[in-house]
mmCIF file with all atom_site columns, C-alpha atoms in Angstrom:
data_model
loop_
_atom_site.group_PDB
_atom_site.id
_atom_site.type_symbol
_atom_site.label_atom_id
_atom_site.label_alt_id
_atom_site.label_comp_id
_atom_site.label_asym_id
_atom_site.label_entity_id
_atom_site.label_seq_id
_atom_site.pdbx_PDB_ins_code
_atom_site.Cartn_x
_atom_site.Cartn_y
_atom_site.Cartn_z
_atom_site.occupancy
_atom_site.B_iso_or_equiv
_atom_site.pdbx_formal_charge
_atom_site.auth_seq_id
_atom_site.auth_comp_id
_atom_site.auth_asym_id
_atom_site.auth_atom_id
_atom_site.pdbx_PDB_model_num
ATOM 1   C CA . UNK T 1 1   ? 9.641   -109.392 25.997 1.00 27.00 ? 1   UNK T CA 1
ATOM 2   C CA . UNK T 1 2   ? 10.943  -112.120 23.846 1.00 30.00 ? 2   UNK T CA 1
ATOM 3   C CA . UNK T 1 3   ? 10.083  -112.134 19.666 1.00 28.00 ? 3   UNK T CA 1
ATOM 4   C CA . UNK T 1 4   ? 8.735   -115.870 20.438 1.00 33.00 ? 4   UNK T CA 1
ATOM 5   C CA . UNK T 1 5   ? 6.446   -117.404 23.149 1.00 44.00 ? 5   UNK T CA 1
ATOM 6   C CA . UNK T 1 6   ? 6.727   -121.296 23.885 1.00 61.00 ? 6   UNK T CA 1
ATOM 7   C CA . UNK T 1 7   ? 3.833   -122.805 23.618 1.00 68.00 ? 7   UNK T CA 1
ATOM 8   C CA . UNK T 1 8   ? 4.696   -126.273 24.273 1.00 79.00 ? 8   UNK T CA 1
ATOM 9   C CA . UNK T 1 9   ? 7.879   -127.177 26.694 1.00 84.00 ? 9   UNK T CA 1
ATOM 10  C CA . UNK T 1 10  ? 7.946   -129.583 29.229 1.00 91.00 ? 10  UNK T CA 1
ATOM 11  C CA . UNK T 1 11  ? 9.391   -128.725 32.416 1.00 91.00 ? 11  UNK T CA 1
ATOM 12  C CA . UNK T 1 12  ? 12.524  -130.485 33.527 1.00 91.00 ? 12  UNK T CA 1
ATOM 13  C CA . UNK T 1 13  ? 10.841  -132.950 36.119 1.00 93.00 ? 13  UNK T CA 1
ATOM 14  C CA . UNK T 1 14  ? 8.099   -134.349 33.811 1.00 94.00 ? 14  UNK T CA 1
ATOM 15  C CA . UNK T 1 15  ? 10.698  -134.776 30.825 1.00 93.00 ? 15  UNK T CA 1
ATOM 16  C CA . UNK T 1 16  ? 11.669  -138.288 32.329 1.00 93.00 ? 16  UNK T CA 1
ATOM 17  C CA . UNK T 1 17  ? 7.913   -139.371 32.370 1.00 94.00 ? 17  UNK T CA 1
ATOM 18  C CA . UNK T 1 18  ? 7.105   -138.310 28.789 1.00 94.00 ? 18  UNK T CA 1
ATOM 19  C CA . UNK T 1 19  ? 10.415  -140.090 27.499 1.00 93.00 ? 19  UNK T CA 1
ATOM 20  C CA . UNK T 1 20  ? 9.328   -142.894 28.954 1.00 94.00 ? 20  UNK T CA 1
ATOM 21  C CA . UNK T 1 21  ? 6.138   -143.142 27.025 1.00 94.00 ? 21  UNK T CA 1
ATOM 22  C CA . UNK T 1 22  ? 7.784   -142.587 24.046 1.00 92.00 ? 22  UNK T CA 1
ATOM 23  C CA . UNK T 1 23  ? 8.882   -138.984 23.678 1.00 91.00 ? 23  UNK T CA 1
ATOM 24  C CA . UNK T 1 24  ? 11.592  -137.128 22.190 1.00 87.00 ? 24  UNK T CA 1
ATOM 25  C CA . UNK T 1 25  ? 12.540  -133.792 22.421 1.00 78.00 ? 25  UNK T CA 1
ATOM 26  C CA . UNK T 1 26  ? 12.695  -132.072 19.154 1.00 69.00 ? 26  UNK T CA 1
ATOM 27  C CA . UNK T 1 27  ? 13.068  -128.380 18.351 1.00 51.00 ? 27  UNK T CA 1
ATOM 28  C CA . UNK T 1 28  ? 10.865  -126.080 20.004 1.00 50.00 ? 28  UNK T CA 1
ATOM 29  C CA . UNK T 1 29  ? 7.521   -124.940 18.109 1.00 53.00 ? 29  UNK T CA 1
ATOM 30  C CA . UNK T 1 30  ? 6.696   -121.494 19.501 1.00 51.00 ? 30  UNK T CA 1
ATOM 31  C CA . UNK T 1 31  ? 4.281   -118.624 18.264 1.00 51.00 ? 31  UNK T CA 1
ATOM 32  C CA . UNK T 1 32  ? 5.609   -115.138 17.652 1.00 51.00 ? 32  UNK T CA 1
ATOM 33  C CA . UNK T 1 33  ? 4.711   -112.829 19.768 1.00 53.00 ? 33  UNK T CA 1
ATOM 34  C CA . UNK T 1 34  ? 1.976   -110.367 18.807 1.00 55.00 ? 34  UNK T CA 1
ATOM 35  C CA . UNK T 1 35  ? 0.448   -112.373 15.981 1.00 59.00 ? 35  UNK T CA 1
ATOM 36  C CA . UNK T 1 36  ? -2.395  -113.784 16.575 1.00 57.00 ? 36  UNK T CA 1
ATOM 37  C CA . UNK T 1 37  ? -3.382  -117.336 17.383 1.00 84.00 ? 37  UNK T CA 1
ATOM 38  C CA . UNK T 1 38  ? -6.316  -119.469 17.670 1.00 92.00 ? 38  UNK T CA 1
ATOM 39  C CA . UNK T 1 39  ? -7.003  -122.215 19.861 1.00 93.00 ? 39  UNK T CA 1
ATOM 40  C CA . UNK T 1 40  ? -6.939  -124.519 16.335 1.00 93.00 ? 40  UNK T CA 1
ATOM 41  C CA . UNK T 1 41  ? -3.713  -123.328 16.138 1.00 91.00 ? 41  UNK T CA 1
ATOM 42  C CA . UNK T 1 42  ? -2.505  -124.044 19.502 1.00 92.00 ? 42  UNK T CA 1
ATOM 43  C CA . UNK T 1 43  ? -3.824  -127.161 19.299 1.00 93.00 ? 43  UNK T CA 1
ATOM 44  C CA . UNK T 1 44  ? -1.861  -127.930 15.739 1.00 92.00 ? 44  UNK T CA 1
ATOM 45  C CA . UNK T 1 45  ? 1.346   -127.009 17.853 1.00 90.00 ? 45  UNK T CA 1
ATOM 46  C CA . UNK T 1 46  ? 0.592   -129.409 20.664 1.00 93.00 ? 46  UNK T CA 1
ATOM 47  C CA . UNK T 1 47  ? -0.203  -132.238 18.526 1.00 93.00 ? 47  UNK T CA 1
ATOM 48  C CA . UNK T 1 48  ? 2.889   -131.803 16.331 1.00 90.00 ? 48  UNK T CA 1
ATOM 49  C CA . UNK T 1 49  ? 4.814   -132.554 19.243 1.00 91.00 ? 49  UNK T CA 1
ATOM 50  C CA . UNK T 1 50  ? 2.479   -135.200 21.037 1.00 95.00 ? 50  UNK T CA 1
ATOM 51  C CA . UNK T 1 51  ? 0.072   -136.416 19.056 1.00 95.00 ? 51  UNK T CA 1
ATOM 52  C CA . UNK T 1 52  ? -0.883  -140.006 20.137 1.00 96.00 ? 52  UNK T CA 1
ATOM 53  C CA . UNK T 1 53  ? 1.151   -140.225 23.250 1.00 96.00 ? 53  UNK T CA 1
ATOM 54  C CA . UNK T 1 54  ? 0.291   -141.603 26.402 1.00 97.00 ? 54  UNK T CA 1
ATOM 55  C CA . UNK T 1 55  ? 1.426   -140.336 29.646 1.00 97.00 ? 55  UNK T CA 1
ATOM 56  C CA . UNK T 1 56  ? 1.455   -140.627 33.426 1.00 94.00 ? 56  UNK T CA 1
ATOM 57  C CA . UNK T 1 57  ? -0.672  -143.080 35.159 1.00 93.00 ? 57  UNK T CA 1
ATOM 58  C CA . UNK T 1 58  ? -4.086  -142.282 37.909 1.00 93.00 ? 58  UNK T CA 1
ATOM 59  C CA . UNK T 1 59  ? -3.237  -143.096 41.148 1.00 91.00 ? 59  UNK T CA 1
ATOM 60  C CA . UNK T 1 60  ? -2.328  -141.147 44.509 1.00 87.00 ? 60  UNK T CA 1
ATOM 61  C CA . UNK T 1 61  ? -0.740  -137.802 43.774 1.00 86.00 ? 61  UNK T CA 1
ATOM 62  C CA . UNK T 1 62  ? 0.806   -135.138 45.469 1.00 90.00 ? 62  UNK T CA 1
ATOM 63  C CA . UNK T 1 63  ? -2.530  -133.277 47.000 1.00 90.00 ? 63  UNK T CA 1
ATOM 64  C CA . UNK T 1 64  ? -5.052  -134.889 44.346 1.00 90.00 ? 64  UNK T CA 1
ATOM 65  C CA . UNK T 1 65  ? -5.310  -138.112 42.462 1.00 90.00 ? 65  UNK T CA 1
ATOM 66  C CA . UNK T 1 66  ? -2.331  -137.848 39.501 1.00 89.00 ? 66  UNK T CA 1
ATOM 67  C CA . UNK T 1 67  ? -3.835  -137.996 35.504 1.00 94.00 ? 67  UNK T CA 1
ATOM 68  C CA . UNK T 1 68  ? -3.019  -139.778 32.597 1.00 96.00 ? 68  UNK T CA 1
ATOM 69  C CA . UNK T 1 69  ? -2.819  -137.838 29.866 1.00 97.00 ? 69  UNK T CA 1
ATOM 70  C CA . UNK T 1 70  ? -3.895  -139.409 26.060 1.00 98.00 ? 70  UNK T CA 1
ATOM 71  C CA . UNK T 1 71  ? -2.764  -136.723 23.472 1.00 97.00 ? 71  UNK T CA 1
ATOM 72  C CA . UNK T 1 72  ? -5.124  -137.011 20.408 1.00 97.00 ? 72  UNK T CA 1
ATOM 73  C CA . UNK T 1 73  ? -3.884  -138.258 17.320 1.00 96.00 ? 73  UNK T CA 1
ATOM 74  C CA . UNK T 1 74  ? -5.886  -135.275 15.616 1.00 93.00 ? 74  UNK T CA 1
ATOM 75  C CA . UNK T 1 75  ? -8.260  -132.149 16.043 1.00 90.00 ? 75  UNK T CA 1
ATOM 76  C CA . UNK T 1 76  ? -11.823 -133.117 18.019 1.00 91.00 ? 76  UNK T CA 1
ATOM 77  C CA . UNK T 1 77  ? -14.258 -130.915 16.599 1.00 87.00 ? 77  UNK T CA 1
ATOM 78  C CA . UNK T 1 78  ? -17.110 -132.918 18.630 1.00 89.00 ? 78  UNK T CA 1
ATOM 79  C CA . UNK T 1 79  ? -16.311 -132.523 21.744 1.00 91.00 ? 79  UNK T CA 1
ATOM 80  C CA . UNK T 1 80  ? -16.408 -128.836 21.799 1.00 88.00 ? 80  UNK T CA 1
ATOM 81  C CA . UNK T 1 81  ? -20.203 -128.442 22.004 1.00 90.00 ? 81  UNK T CA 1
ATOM 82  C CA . UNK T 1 82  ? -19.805 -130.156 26.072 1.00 93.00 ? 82  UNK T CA 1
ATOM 83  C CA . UNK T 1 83  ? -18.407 -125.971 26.491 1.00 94.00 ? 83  UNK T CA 1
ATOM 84  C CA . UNK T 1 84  ? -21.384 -124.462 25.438 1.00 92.00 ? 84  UNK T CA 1
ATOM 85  C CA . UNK T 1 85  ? -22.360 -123.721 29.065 1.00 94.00 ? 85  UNK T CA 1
ATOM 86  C CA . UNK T 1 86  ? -19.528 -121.611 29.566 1.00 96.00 ? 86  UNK T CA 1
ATOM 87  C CA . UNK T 1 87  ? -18.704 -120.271 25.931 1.00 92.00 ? 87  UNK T CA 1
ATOM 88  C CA . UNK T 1 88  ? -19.526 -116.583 27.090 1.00 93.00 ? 88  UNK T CA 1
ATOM 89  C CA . UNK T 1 89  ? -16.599 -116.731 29.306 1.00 93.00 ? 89  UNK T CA 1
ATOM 90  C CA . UNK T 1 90  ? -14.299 -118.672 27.632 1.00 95.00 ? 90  UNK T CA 1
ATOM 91  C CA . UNK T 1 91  ? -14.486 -117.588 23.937 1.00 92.00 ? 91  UNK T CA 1
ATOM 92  C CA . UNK T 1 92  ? -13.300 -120.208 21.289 1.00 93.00 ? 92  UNK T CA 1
ATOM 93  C CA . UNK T 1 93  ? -11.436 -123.422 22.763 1.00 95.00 ? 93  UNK T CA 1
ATOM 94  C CA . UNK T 1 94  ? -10.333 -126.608 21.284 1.00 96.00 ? 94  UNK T CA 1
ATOM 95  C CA . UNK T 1 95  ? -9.582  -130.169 22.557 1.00 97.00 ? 95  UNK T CA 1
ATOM 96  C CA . UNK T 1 96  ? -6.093  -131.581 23.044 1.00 97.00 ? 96  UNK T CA 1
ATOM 97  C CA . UNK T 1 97  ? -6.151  -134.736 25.119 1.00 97.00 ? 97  UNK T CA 1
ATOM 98  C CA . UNK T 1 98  ? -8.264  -136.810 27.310 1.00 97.00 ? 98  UNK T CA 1
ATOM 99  C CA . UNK T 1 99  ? -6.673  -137.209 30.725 1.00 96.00 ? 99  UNK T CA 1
ATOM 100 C CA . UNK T 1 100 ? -7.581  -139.387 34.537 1.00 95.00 ? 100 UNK T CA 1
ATOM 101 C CA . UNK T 1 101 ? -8.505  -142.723 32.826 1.00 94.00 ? 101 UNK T CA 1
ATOM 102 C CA . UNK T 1 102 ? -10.524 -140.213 30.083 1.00 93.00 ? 102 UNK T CA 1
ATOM 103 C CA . UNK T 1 103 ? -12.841 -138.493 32.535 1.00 95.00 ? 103 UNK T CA 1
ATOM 104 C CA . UNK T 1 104 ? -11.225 -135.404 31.642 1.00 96.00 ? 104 UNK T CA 1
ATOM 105 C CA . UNK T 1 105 ? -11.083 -133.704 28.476 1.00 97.00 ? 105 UNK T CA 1
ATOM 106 C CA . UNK T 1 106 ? -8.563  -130.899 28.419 1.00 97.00 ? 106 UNK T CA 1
ATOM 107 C CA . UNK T 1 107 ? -8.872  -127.953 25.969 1.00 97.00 ? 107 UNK T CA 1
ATOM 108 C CA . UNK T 1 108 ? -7.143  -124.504 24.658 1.00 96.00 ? 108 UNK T CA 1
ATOM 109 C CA . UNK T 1 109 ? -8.800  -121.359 24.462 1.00 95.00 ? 109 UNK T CA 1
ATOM 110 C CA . UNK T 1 110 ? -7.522  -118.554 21.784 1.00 93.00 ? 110 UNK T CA 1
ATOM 111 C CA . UNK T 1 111 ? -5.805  -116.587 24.030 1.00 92.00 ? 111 UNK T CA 1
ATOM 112 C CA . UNK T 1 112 ? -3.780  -119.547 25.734 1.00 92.00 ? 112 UNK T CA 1
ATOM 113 C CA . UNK T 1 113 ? -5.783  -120.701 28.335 1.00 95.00 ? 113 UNK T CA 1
ATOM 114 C CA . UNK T 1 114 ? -6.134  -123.813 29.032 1.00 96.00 ? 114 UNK T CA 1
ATOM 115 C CA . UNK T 1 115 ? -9.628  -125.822 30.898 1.00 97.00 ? 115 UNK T CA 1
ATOM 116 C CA . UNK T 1 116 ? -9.893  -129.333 31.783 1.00 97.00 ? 116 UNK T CA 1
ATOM 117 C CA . UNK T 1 117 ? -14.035 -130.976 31.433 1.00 97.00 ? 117 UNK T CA 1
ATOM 118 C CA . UNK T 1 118 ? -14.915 -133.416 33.707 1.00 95.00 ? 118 UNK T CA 1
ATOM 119 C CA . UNK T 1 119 ? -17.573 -135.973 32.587 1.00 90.00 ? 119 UNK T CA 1
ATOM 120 C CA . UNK T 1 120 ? -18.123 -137.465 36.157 1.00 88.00 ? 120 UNK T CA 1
ATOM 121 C CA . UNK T 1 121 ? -19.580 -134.116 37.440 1.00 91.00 ? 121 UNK T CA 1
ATOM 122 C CA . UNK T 1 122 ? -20.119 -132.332 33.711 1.00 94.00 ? 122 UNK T CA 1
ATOM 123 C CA . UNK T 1 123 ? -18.170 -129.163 35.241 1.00 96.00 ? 123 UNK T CA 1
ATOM 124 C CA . UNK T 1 124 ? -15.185 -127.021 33.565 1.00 97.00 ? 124 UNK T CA 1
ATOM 125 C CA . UNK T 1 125 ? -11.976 -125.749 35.344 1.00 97.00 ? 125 UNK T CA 1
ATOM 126 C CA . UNK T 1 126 ? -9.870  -123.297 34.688 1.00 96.00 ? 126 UNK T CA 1
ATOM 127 C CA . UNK T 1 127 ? -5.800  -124.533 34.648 1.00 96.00 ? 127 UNK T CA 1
ATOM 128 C CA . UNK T 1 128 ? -3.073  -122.198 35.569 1.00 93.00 ? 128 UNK T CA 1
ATOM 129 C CA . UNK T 1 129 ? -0.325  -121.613 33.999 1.00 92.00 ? 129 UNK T CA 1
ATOM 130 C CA . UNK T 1 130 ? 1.277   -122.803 30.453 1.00 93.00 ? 130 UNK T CA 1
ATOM 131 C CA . UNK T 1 131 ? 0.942   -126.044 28.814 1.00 94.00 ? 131 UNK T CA 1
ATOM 132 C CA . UNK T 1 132 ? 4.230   -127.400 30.802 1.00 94.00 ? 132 UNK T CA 1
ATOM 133 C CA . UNK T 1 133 ? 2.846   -126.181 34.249 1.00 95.00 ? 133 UNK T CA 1
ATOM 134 C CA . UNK T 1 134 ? -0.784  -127.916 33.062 1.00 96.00 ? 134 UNK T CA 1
ATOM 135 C CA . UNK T 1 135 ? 1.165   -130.936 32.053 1.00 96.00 ? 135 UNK T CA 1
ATOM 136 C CA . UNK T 1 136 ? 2.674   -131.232 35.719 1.00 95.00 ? 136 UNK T CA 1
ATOM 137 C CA . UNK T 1 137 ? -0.338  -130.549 36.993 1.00 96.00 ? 137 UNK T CA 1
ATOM 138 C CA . UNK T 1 138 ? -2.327  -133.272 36.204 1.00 96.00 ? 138 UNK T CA 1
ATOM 139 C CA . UNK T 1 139 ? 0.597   -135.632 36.042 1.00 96.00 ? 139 UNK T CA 1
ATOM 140 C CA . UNK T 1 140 ? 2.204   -135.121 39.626 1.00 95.00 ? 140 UNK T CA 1
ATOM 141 C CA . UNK T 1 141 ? -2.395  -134.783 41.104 1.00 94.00 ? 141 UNK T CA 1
ATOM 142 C CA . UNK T 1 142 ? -1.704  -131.019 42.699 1.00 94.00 ? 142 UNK T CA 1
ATOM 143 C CA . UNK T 1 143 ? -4.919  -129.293 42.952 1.00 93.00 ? 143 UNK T CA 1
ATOM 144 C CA . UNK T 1 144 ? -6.728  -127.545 39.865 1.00 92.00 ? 144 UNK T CA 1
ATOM 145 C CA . UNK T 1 145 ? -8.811  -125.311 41.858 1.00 88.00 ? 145 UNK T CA 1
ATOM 146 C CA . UNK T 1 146 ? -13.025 -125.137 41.629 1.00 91.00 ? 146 UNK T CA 1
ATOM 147 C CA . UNK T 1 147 ? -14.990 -125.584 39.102 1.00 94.00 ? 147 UNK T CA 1
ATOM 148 C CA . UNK T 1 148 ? -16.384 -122.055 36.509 1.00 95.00 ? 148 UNK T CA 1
ATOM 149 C CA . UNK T 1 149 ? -19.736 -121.689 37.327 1.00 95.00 ? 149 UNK T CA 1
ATOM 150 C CA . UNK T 1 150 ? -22.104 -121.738 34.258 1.00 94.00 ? 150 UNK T CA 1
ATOM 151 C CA . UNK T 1 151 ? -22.787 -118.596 32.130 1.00 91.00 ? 151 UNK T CA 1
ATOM 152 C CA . UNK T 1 152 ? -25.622 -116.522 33.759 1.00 83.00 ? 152 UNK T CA 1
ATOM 153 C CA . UNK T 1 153 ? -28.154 -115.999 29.887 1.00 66.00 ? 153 UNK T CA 1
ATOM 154 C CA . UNK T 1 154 ? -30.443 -113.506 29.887 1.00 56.00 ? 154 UNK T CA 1
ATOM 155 C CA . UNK T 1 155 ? -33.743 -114.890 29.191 1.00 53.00 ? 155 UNK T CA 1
ATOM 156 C CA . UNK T 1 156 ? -35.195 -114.323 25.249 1.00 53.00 ? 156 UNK T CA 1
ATOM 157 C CA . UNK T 1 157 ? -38.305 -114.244 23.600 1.00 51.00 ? 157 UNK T CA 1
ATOM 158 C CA . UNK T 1 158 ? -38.675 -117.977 23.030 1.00 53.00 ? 158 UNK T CA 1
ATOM 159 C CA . UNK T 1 159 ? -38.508 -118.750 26.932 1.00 50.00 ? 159 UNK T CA 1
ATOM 160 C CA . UNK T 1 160 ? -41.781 -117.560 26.879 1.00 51.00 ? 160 UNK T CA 1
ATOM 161 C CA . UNK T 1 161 ? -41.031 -114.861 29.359 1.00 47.00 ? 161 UNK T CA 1
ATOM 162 C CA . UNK T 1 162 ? -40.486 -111.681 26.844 1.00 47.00 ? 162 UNK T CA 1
ATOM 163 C CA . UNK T 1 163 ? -44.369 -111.518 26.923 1.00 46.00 ? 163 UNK T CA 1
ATOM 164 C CA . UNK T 1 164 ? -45.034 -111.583 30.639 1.00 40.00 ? 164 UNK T CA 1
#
Protein backbone atom coordinates (compact mmCIF):
# COMPACT_ATOMS: atom_id res chain seq x y z
CA UNK A 1 0.00 0.00 0.00
CA UNK A 2 1.19 3.44 -0.70
CA UNK A 3 2.17 6.06 2.53
CA UNK A 4 -0.42 8.55 0.67
CA UNK A 5 -3.96 8.13 -0.81
CA UNK A 6 -5.18 10.73 -3.56
CA UNK A 7 -8.01 12.15 -2.73
CA UNK A 8 -8.57 14.45 -5.49
CA UNK A 9 -7.09 13.59 -9.21
CA UNK A 10 -8.79 13.91 -12.25
CA UNK A 11 -8.61 11.23 -14.65
CA UNK A 12 -6.89 11.86 -17.94
CA UNK A 13 -10.14 12.23 -20.16
CA UNK A 14 -11.96 14.82 -17.98
CA UNK A 15 -8.62 16.94 -17.53
CA UNK A 16 -9.45 18.75 -20.94
CA UNK A 17 -13.03 19.67 -19.65
CA UNK A 18 -11.93 21.06 -16.26
CA UNK A 19 -9.08 23.18 -18.04
CA UNK A 20 -11.45 24.51 -19.98
CA UNK A 21 -13.48 25.97 -17.21
CA UNK A 22 -10.67 27.34 -15.74
CA UNK A 23 -8.50 24.71 -14.10
CA UNK A 24 -5.00 24.11 -13.47
CA UNK A 25 -3.29 21.32 -12.30
CA UNK A 26 -1.30 21.98 -9.26
CA UNK A 27 0.45 19.57 -6.91
CA UNK A 28 -1.44 16.79 -5.65
CA UNK A 29 -3.21 17.14 -2.07
CA UNK A 30 -3.46 13.59 -0.71
CA UNK A 31 -4.18 12.16 2.90
CA UNK A 32 -1.75 9.77 4.52
CA UNK A 33 -2.71 6.67 4.81
CA UNK A 34 -3.94 5.39 8.18
CA UNK A 35 -4.69 8.75 9.76
CA UNK A 36 -7.80 9.56 10.04
CA UNK A 37 -10.04 11.87 8.07
CA UNK A 38 -13.32 13.44 8.21
CA UNK A 39 -15.63 14.26 5.60
CA UNK A 40 -14.81 18.25 6.68
CA UNK A 41 -11.59 17.36 5.82
CA UNK A 42 -12.15 15.82 2.57
CA UNK A 43 -14.13 18.42 1.68
CA UNK A 44 -11.20 21.18 2.66
CA UNK A 45 -9.03 19.07 0.11
CA UNK A 46 -11.55 19.24 -2.69
CA UNK A 47 -12.20 22.81 -2.39
CA UNK A 48 -8.50 23.75 -2.25
CA UNK A 49 -8.27 22.49 -5.58
CA UNK A 50 -11.80 23.52 -7.03
CA UNK A 51 -13.42 25.76 -5.15
CA UNK A 52 -15.76 27.93 -7.33
CA UNK A 53 -15.35 26.13 -10.57
CA UNK A 54 -17.80 25.29 -12.99
CA UNK A 55 -17.78 22.26 -15.05
CA UNK A 56 -19.40 20.15 -17.76
CA UNK A 57 -22.67 21.06 -19.17
CA UNK A 58 -26.51 18.82 -18.85
CA UNK A 59 -27.35 17.44 -21.89
CA UNK A 60 -27.37 13.81 -23.55
CA UNK A 61 -24.71 11.59 -22.05
CA UNK A 62 -23.28 8.42 -22.52
CA UNK A 63 -26.23 6.09 -20.85
CA UNK A 64 -27.79 9.05 -18.67
CA UNK A 65 -28.20 12.76 -19.02
CA UNK A 66 -24.33 14.31 -18.40
CA UNK A 67 -24.03 16.93 -15.04
CA UNK A 68 -22.66 20.11 -14.47
CA UNK A 69 -20.79 20.26 -11.69
CA UNK A 70 -20.61 23.88 -9.45
CA UNK A 71 -17.78 23.34 -6.83
CA UNK A 72 -18.63 25.51 -3.74
CA UNK A 73 -16.67 28.37 -2.97
CA UNK A 74 -16.80 27.12 0.80
CA UNK A 75 -18.09 24.46 3.41
CA UNK A 76 -22.27 24.09 3.37
CA UNK A 77 -23.12 23.29 6.75
CA UNK A 78 -27.01 23.68 5.75
CA UNK A 79 -27.49 21.42 3.47
CA UNK A 80 -26.50 18.49 5.48
CA UNK A 81 -29.73 18.15 7.48
CA UNK A 82 -31.57 16.97 3.63
CA UNK A 83 -29.30 13.39 4.90
CA UNK A 84 -30.98 12.93 7.94
CA UNK A 85 -33.09 10.13 6.40
CA UNK A 86 -30.23 8.09 5.78
CA UNK A 87 -27.63 9.26 8.52
CA UNK A 88 -27.72 5.67 10.16
CA UNK A 89 -26.15 4.35 7.11
CA UNK A 90 -24.06 6.85 6.01
CA UNK A 91 -22.38 8.29 9.17
CA UNK A 92 -21.05 11.95 8.92
CA UNK A 93 -21.00 13.53 5.25
CA UNK A 94 -20.39 16.92 3.95
CA UNK A 95 -21.32 18.91 0.79
CA UNK A 96 -18.94 19.64 -2.07
CA UNK A 97 -20.78 20.84 -5.14
CA UNK A 98 -24.12 21.16 -6.66
CA UNK A 99 -24.27 19.33 -9.97
CA UNK A 100 -27.27 18.71 -13.25
CA UNK A 101 -28.35 22.41 -13.44
CA UNK A 102 -28.22 22.18 -9.22
CA UNK A 103 -30.71 19.37 -8.76
CA UNK A 104 -28.04 17.45 -7.30
CA UNK A 105 -26.11 18.07 -4.33
CA UNK A 106 -23.08 15.84 -4.05
CA UNK A 107 -21.46 15.05 -0.65
CA UNK A 108 -18.40 13.10 1.22
CA UNK A 109 -18.82 10.79 3.89
CA UNK A 110 -15.78 10.21 6.56
CA UNK A 111 -14.64 7.24 5.25
CA UNK A 112 -14.47 8.46 1.48
CA UNK A 113 -17.61 7.81 0.12
CA UNK A 114 -19.13 9.83 -1.85
CA UNK A 115 -23.50 10.34 -2.42
CA UNK A 116 -25.14 12.56 -4.78
CA UNK A 117 -29.05 14.17 -3.34
CA UNK A 118 -31.47 14.70 -5.74
CA UNK A 119 -34.06 17.47 -5.03
CA UNK A 120 -36.45 16.45 -7.95
CA UNK A 121 -37.24 13.06 -6.25
CA UNK A 122 -35.64 13.97 -2.51
CA UNK A 123 -33.64 10.49 -2.81
CA UNK A 124 -29.75 9.77 -2.04
CA UNK A 125 -27.33 7.59 -4.17
CA UNK A 126 -24.52 6.02 -3.47
CA UNK A 127 -21.36 6.92 -6.17
CA UNK A 128 -18.70 4.45 -6.91
CA UNK A 129 -15.51 4.90 -6.93
CA UNK A 130 -13.03 7.99 -6.01
CA UNK A 131 -13.61 11.55 -6.50
CA UNK A 132 -11.99 11.31 -10.24
CA UNK A 133 -14.24 8.26 -11.19
CA UNK A 134 -17.40 10.44 -9.49
CA UNK A 135 -16.20 13.39 -11.44
CA UNK A 136 -16.50 11.32 -14.82
CA UNK A 137 -19.41 10.07 -13.78
CA UNK A 138 -21.61 12.75 -13.72
CA UNK A 139 -19.73 14.63 -16.37
CA UNK A 140 -19.67 11.98 -19.31
CA UNK A 141 -24.14 10.91 -17.78
CA UNK A 142 -23.08 6.95 -17.16
CA UNK A 143 -25.44 5.51 -14.77
CA UNK A 144 -25.21 6.09 -10.83
CA UNK A 145 -27.16 3.15 -9.90
CA UNK A 146 -30.64 3.26 -7.52
CA UNK A 147 -31.43 5.21 -5.07
CA UNK A 148 -30.51 4.08 -0.71
CA UNK A 149 -33.63 3.36 0.64
CA UNK A 150 -34.42 5.35 3.87
CA UNK A 151 -33.20 4.22 7.34
CA UNK A 152 -35.70 1.65 8.81
CA UNK A 153 -36.13 3.69 12.98
CA UNK A 154 -37.36 1.78 15.49
CA UNK A 155 -40.33 3.38 16.88
CA UNK A 156 -39.79 5.40 20.56
CA UNK A 157 -41.77 6.43 23.29
CA UNK A 158 -42.96 9.73 21.83
CA UNK A 159 -44.65 7.92 18.72
CA UNK A 160 -47.10 7.10 21.06
CA UNK A 161 -46.67 3.42 20.48
CA UNK A 162 -44.22 2.47 23.61
CA UNK A 163 -47.55 2.38 25.61
CA UNK A 164 -49.67 0.15 23.43
Amino acid sequence: MNITESMVDLPEAIQPIFEAAGWTASEAIAVQAGIPTTAKSRVDAILRQYAGLQVGSCGPGTEAAASNVYFYRSHRADVAELLSPWRFQIGSCAAFANAHNDHMILFVSDDGSYFAFTDADECLYRLVGCFGDIMKTLIFGYQIGASMPRDVQPFAAADGFADR
